[in-house]
Short mmCIF file of C-alpha atoms and ligand atoms in Angstrom, two decimals:
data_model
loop_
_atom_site.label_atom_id
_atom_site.label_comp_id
_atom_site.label_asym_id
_atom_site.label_seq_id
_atom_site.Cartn_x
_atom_site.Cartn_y
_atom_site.Cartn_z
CA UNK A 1 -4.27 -20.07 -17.29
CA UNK A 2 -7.48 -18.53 -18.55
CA UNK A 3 -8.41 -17.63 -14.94
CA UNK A 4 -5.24 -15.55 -14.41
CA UNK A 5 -5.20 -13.58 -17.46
CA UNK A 6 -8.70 -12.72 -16.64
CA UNK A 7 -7.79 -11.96 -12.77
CA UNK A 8 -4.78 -9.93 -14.36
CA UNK A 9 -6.67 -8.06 -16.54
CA UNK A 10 -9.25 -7.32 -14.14
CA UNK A 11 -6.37 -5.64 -11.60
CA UNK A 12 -4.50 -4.04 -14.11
CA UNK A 13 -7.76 -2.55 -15.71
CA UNK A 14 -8.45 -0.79 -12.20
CA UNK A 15 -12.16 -1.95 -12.40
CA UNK A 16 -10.83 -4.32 -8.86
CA UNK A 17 -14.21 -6.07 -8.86
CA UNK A 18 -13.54 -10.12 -7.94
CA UNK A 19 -15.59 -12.27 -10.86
CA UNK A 20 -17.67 -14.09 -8.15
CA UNK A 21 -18.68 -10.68 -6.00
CA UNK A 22 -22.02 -11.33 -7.35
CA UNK A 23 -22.45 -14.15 -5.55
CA UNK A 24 -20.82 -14.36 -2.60
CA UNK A 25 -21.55 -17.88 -1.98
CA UNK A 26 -20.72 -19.16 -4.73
CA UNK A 27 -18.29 -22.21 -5.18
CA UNK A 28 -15.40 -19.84 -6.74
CA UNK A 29 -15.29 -17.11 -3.77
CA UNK A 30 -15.94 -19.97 -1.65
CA UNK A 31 -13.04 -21.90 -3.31
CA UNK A 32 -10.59 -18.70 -3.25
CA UNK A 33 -10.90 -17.84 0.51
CA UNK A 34 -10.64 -21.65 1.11
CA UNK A 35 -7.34 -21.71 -1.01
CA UNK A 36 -6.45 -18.33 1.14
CA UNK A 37 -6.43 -19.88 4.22
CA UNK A 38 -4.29 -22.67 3.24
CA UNK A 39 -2.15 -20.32 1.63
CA UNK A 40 -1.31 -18.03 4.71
CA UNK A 41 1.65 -18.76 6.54
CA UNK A 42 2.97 -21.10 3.48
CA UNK A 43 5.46 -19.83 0.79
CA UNK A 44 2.50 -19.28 -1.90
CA UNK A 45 2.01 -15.32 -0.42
CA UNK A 46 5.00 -13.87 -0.75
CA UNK A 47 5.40 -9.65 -0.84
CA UNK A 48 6.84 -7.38 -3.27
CA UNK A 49 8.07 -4.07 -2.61
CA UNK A 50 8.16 -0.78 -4.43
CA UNK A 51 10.01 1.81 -3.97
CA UNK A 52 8.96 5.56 -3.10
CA UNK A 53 11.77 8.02 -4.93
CA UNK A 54 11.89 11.42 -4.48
CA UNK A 55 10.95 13.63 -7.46
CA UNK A 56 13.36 16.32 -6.85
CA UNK A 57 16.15 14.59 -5.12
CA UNK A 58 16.12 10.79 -6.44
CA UNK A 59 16.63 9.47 -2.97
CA UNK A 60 14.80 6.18 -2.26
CA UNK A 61 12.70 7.64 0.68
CA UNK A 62 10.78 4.10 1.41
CA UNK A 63 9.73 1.02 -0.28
CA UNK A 64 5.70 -0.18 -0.19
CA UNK A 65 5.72 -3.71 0.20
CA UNK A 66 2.79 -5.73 -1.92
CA UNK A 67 1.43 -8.74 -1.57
CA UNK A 68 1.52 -11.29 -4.77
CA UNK A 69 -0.33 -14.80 -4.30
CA UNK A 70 1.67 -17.57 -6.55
CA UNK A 71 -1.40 -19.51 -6.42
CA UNK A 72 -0.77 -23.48 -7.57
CA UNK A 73 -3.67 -22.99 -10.61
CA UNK A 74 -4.48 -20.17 -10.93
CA UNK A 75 -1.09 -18.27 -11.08
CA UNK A 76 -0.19 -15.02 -9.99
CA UNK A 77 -3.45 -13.69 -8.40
CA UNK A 78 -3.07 -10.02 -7.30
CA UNK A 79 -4.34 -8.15 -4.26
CA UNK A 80 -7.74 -6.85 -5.70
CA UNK A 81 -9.02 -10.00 -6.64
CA UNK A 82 -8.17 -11.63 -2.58
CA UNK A 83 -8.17 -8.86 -0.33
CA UNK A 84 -11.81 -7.72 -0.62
CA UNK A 85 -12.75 -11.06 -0.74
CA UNK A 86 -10.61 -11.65 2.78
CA UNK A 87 -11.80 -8.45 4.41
CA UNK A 88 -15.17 -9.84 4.50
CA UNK A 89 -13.98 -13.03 6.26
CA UNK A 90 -11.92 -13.53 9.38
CA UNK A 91 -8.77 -14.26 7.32
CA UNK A 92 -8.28 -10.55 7.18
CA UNK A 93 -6.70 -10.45 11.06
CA UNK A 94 -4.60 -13.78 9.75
CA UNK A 95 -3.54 -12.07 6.65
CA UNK A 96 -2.29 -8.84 8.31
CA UNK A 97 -0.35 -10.07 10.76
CA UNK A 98 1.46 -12.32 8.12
CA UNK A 99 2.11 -9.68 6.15
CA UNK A 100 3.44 -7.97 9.53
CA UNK A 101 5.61 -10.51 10.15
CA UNK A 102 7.15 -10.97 6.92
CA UNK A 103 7.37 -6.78 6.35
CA UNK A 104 9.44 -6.26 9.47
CA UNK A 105 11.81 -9.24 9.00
CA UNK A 106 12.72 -7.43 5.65
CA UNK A 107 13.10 -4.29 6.89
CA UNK A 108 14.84 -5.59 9.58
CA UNK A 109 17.23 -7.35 7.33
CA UNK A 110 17.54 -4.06 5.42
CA UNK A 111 17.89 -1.96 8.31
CA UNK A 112 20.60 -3.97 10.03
CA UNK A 113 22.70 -4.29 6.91
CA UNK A 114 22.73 -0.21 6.49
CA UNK A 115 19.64 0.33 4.00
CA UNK A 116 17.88 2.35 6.16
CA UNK A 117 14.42 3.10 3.90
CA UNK A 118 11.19 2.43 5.77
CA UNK A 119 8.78 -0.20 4.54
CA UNK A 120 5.30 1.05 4.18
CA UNK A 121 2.49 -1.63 5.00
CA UNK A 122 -0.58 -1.54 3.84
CA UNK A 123 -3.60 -2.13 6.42
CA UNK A 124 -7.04 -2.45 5.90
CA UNK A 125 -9.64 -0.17 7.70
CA UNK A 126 -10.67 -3.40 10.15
CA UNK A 127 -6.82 -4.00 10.81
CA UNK A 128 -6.53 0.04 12.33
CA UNK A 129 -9.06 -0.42 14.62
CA UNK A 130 -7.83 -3.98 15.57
CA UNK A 131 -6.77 -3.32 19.73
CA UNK A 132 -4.25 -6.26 18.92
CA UNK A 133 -2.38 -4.24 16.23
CA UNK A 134 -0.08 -1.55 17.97
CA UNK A 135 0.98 -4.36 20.30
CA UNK A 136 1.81 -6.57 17.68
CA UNK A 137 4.42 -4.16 15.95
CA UNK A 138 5.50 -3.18 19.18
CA UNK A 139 6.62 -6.46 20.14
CA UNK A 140 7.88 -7.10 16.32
CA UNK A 141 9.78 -3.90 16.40
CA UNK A 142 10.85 -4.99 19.96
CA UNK A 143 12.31 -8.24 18.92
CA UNK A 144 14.14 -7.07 15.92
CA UNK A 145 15.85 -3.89 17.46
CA UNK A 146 13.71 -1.56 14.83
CA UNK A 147 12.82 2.32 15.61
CA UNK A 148 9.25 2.68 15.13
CA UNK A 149 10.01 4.87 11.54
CA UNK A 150 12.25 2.10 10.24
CA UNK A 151 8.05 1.02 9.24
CA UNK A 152 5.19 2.78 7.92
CA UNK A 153 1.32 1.93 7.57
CA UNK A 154 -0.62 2.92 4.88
CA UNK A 155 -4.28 3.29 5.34
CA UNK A 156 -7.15 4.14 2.68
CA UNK A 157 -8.89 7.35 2.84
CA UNK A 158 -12.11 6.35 3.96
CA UNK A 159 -11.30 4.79 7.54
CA UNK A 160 -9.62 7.58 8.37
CA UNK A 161 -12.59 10.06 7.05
CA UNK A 162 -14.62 8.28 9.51
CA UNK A 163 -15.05 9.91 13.11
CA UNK A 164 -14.02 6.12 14.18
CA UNK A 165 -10.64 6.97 13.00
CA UNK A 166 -9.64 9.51 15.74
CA UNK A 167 -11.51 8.15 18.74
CA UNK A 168 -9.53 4.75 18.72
CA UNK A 169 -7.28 3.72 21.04
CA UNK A 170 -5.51 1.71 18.41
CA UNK A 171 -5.23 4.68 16.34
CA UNK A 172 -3.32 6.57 19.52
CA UNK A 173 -1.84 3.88 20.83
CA UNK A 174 0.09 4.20 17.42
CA UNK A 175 1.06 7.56 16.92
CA UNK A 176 2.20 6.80 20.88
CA UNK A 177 4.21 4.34 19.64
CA UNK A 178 5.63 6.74 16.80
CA UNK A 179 4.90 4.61 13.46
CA UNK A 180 4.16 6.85 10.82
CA UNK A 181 0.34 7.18 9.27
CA UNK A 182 0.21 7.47 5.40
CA UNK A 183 -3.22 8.39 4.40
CA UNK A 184 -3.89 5.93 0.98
CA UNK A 185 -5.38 6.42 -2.16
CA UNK A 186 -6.02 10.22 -1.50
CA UNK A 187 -8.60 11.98 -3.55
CA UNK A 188 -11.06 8.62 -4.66
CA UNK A 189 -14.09 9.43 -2.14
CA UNK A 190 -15.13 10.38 0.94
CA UNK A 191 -12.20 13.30 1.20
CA UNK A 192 -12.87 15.62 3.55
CA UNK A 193 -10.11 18.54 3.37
CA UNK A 194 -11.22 20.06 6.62
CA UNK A 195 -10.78 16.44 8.35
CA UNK A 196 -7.31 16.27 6.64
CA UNK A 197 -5.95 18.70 9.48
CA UNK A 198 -6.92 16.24 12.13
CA UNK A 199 -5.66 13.40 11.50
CA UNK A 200 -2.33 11.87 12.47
CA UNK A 201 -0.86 11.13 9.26
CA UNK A 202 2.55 12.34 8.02
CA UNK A 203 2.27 11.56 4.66
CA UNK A 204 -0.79 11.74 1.90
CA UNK A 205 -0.70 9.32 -1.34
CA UNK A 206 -2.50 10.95 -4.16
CA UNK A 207 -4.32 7.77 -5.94
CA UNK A 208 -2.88 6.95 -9.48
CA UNK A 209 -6.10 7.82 -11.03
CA UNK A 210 -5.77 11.23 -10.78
CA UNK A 211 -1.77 10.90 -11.67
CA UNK A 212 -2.28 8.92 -14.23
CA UNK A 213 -4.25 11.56 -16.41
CA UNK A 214 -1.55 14.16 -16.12
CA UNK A 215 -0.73 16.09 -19.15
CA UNK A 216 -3.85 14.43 -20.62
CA UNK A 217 -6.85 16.21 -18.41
CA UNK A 218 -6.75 19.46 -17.31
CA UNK A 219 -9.35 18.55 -14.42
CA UNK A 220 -7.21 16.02 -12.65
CA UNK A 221 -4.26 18.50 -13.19
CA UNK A 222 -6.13 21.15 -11.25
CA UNK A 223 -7.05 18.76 -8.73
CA UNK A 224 -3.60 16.67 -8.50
CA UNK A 225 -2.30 20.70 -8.06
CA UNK A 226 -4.47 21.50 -5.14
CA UNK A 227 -4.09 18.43 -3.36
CA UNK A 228 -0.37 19.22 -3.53
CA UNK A 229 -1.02 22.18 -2.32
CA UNK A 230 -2.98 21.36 0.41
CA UNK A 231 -0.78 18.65 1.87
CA UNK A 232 2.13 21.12 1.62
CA UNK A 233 -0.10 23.85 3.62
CA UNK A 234 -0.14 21.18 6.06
CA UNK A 235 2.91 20.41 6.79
CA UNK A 236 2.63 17.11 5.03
CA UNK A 237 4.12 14.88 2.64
CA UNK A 238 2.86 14.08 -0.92
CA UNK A 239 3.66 11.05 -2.55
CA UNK A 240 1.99 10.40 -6.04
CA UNK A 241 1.43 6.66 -7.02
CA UNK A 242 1.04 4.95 -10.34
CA UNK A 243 3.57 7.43 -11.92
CA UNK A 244 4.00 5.46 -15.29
CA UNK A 245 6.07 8.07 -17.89
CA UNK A 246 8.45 10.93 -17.62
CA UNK A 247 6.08 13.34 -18.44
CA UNK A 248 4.18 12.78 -15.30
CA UNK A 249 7.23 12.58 -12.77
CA UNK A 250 8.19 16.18 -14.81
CA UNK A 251 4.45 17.53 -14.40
CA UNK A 252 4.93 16.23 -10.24
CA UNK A 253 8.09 18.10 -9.79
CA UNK A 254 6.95 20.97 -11.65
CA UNK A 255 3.86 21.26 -8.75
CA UNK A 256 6.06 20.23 -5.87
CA UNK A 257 4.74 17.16 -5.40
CA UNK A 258 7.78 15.64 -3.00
CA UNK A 259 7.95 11.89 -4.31
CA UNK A 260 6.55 9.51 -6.74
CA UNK A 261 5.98 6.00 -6.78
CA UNK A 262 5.32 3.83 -10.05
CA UNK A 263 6.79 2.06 -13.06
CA UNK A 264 8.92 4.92 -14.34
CA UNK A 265 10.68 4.92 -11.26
CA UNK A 266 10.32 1.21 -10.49
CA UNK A 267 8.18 -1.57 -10.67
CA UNK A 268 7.42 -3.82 -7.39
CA UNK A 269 9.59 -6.51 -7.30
CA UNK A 270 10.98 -9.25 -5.02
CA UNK A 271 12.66 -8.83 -2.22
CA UNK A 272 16.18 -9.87 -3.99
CA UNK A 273 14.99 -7.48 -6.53
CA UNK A 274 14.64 -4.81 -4.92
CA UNK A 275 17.96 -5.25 -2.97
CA UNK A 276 19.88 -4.81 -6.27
CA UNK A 277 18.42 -1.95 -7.03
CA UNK A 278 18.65 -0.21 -3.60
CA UNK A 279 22.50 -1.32 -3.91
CA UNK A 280 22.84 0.24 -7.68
CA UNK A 281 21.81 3.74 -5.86
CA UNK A 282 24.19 2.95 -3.28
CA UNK A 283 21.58 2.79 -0.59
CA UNK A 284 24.09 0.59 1.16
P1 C2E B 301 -2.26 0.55 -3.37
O1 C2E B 301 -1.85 0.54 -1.94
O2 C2E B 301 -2.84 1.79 -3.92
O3 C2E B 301 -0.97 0.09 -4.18
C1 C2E B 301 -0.58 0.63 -5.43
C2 C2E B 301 -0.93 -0.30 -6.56
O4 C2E B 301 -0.51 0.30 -7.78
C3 C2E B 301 -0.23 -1.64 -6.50
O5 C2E B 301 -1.13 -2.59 -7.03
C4 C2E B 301 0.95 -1.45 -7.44
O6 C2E B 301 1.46 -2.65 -7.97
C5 C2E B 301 0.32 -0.60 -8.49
N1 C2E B 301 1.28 0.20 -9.24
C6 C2E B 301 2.54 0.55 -8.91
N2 C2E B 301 3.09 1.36 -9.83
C7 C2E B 301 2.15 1.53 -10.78
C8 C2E B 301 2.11 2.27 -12.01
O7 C2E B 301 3.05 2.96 -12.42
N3 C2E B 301 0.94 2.22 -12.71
C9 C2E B 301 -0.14 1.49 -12.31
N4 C2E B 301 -1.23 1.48 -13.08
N5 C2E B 301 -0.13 0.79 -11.16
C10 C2E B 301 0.99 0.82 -10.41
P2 C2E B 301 -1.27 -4.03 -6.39
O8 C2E B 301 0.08 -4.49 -5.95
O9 C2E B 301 -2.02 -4.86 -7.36
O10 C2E B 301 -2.13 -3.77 -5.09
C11 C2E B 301 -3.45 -3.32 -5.18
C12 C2E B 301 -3.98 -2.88 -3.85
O11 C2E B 301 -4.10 -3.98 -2.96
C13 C2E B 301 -3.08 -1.90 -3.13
O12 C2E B 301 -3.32 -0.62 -3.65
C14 C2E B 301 -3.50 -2.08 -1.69
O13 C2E B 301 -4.64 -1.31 -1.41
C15 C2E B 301 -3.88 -3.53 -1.65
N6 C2E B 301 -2.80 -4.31 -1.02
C16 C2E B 301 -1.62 -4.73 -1.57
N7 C2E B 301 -0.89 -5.40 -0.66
C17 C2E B 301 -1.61 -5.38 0.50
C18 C2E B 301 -1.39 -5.90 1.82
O14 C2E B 301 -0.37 -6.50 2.15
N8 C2E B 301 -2.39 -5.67 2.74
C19 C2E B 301 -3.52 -4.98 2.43
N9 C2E B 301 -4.44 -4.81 3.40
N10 C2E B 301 -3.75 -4.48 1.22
C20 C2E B 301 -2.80 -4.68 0.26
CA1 CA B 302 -0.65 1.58 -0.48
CA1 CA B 303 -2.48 3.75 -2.87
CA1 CA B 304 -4.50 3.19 -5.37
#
């Protein structure tokens, strides 16, 4: 329909605004979260997952799983145009811990069949600080005979600039329980290098923006470089997303950037999908 291409554009254009954010009573957004909470828990959401390769090795080092909305009308409806929308709403909490419970199943099913690549979920800033969320994979983890690093979260940048970040007991109460911290979308805001050092993250995306313009802007190559750098001094891993061509992937190995993520390597795919692909590289 005219409302998905529109919805698709808008995602694939980066711009991530939701038509209706003007208004945020009005009878579409209204509509949308209405449709959302319907959809949760039924076979509408489903996730996607993309793999994380490394540059230098080729080794499938973890797969990000994504969540894709086959919505009845309005067809595929991506997470920019529903997840800001939700995080302003109490489907949020009920969204996560869907996601949660669908993630681990599939990484259980990959674990326990011998494709042992961790399955990065994405949380939003509200979801870290939820009390309820270290439990919750505990338990999950529990049930399904999973070591904490068989999963990964992936959190934006800007929670985990805050102070917030560091002083809650969530926040501990997961590095207690040993699931790694990847810090999201790395380099779009509020970055703080100094605060880097502190945090308990083991891995740093570097946002596709800045990858994306490799080989074709000598700024974001200076600053893809010293984020690469930087991460490295650490002790950290960097994983560049929205690698799209050769060129970049070359220009990412060539600054020792240790993995990549993107449609050169990969796009996300179904679950299936990505099976048959893990199984081509003889992951299992
Ligand atoms: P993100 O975590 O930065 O995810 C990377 C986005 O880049 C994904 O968009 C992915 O499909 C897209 N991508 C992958 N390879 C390429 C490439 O080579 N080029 C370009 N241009 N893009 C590429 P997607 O799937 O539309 O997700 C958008 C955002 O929505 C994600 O950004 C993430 O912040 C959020 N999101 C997705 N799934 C979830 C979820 O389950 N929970 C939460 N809280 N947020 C989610
Ligand atoms: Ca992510
Ligand atoms: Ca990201
Ligand atoms: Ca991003």
């Amino acid at each position: 329909s005219d409302v998905a291409m529109y919805f698709a554009k808008e995602a694939r254009s980066g711009v991530e605004v939701y038509v209706a954010e003007k208004d945020r009573n009005s009878p579409e957004r209204l509509n949308l979260l209405g449709d959302l909470r319907r959809a949760i828990g039924g076979s509408e959401l489903t996730l996607h997952y993309q793999p994380k390769v490394g540059l230098v090795t080729g080794v499938v080092e973890g797969v990000e799983a994504l969540l894709r909305w086959r919505h009845p009308v309005r067809g595929l409806v991506y997470p920019s145009d529903f997840i800001p929308l939700a995080e302003q709403s109490y489907l949020m909490r009920e969204l996560t811990q869907h996601v949660i419970d669908v993630a681990l199943e599939q990484a259980a099913e990959w674990w326990h069949r011998g494709i042992k690549v961790p399955v990065a979920i994405n949380v939003s800033a509200r979801d870290l600080l939820d009390p309820a969320l270290p439990d919750l994979l505990e338990a999950g983890l529990r049930r399904l005979r999973l070591p904490s690093d068989a999963i990964q979260l992936e959190v934006t940048e800007r929670i985990l600039m805050t102070d917030q970040a560091y002083t809650a007991d969530s926040v501990h109460a997961l590095v207690r329980l040993g699931v790694p911290l990847a810090l999201d979308d790395f380099g779009t805001g509020y970055s703080s290098l100094v605060r880097l050092q502190r945090l308990p993250v083991s891995e740093v995306k570097i946002d596709g923006s800045f990858v994306q313009r490799l080989g074709k802007s000598r700024d974001d190559e200076r600053i893809v470089r010293s984020i690469v750098d930087l991460v490295r001094s650490l002790g950290l891993r960097s994983v560049a997303e929205g690698v799209e061509t050769e060129e970049v992937a070359a220009c990412l190995r060539e600054m020792g950037c240790d993995a990549g993520q993107g449609w050169w390597f990969c796009e996300p795919m179904s679950a299936a999908d990505v099976t048959t692909w893990l199984r081509e590289r003889r992951m299992a």
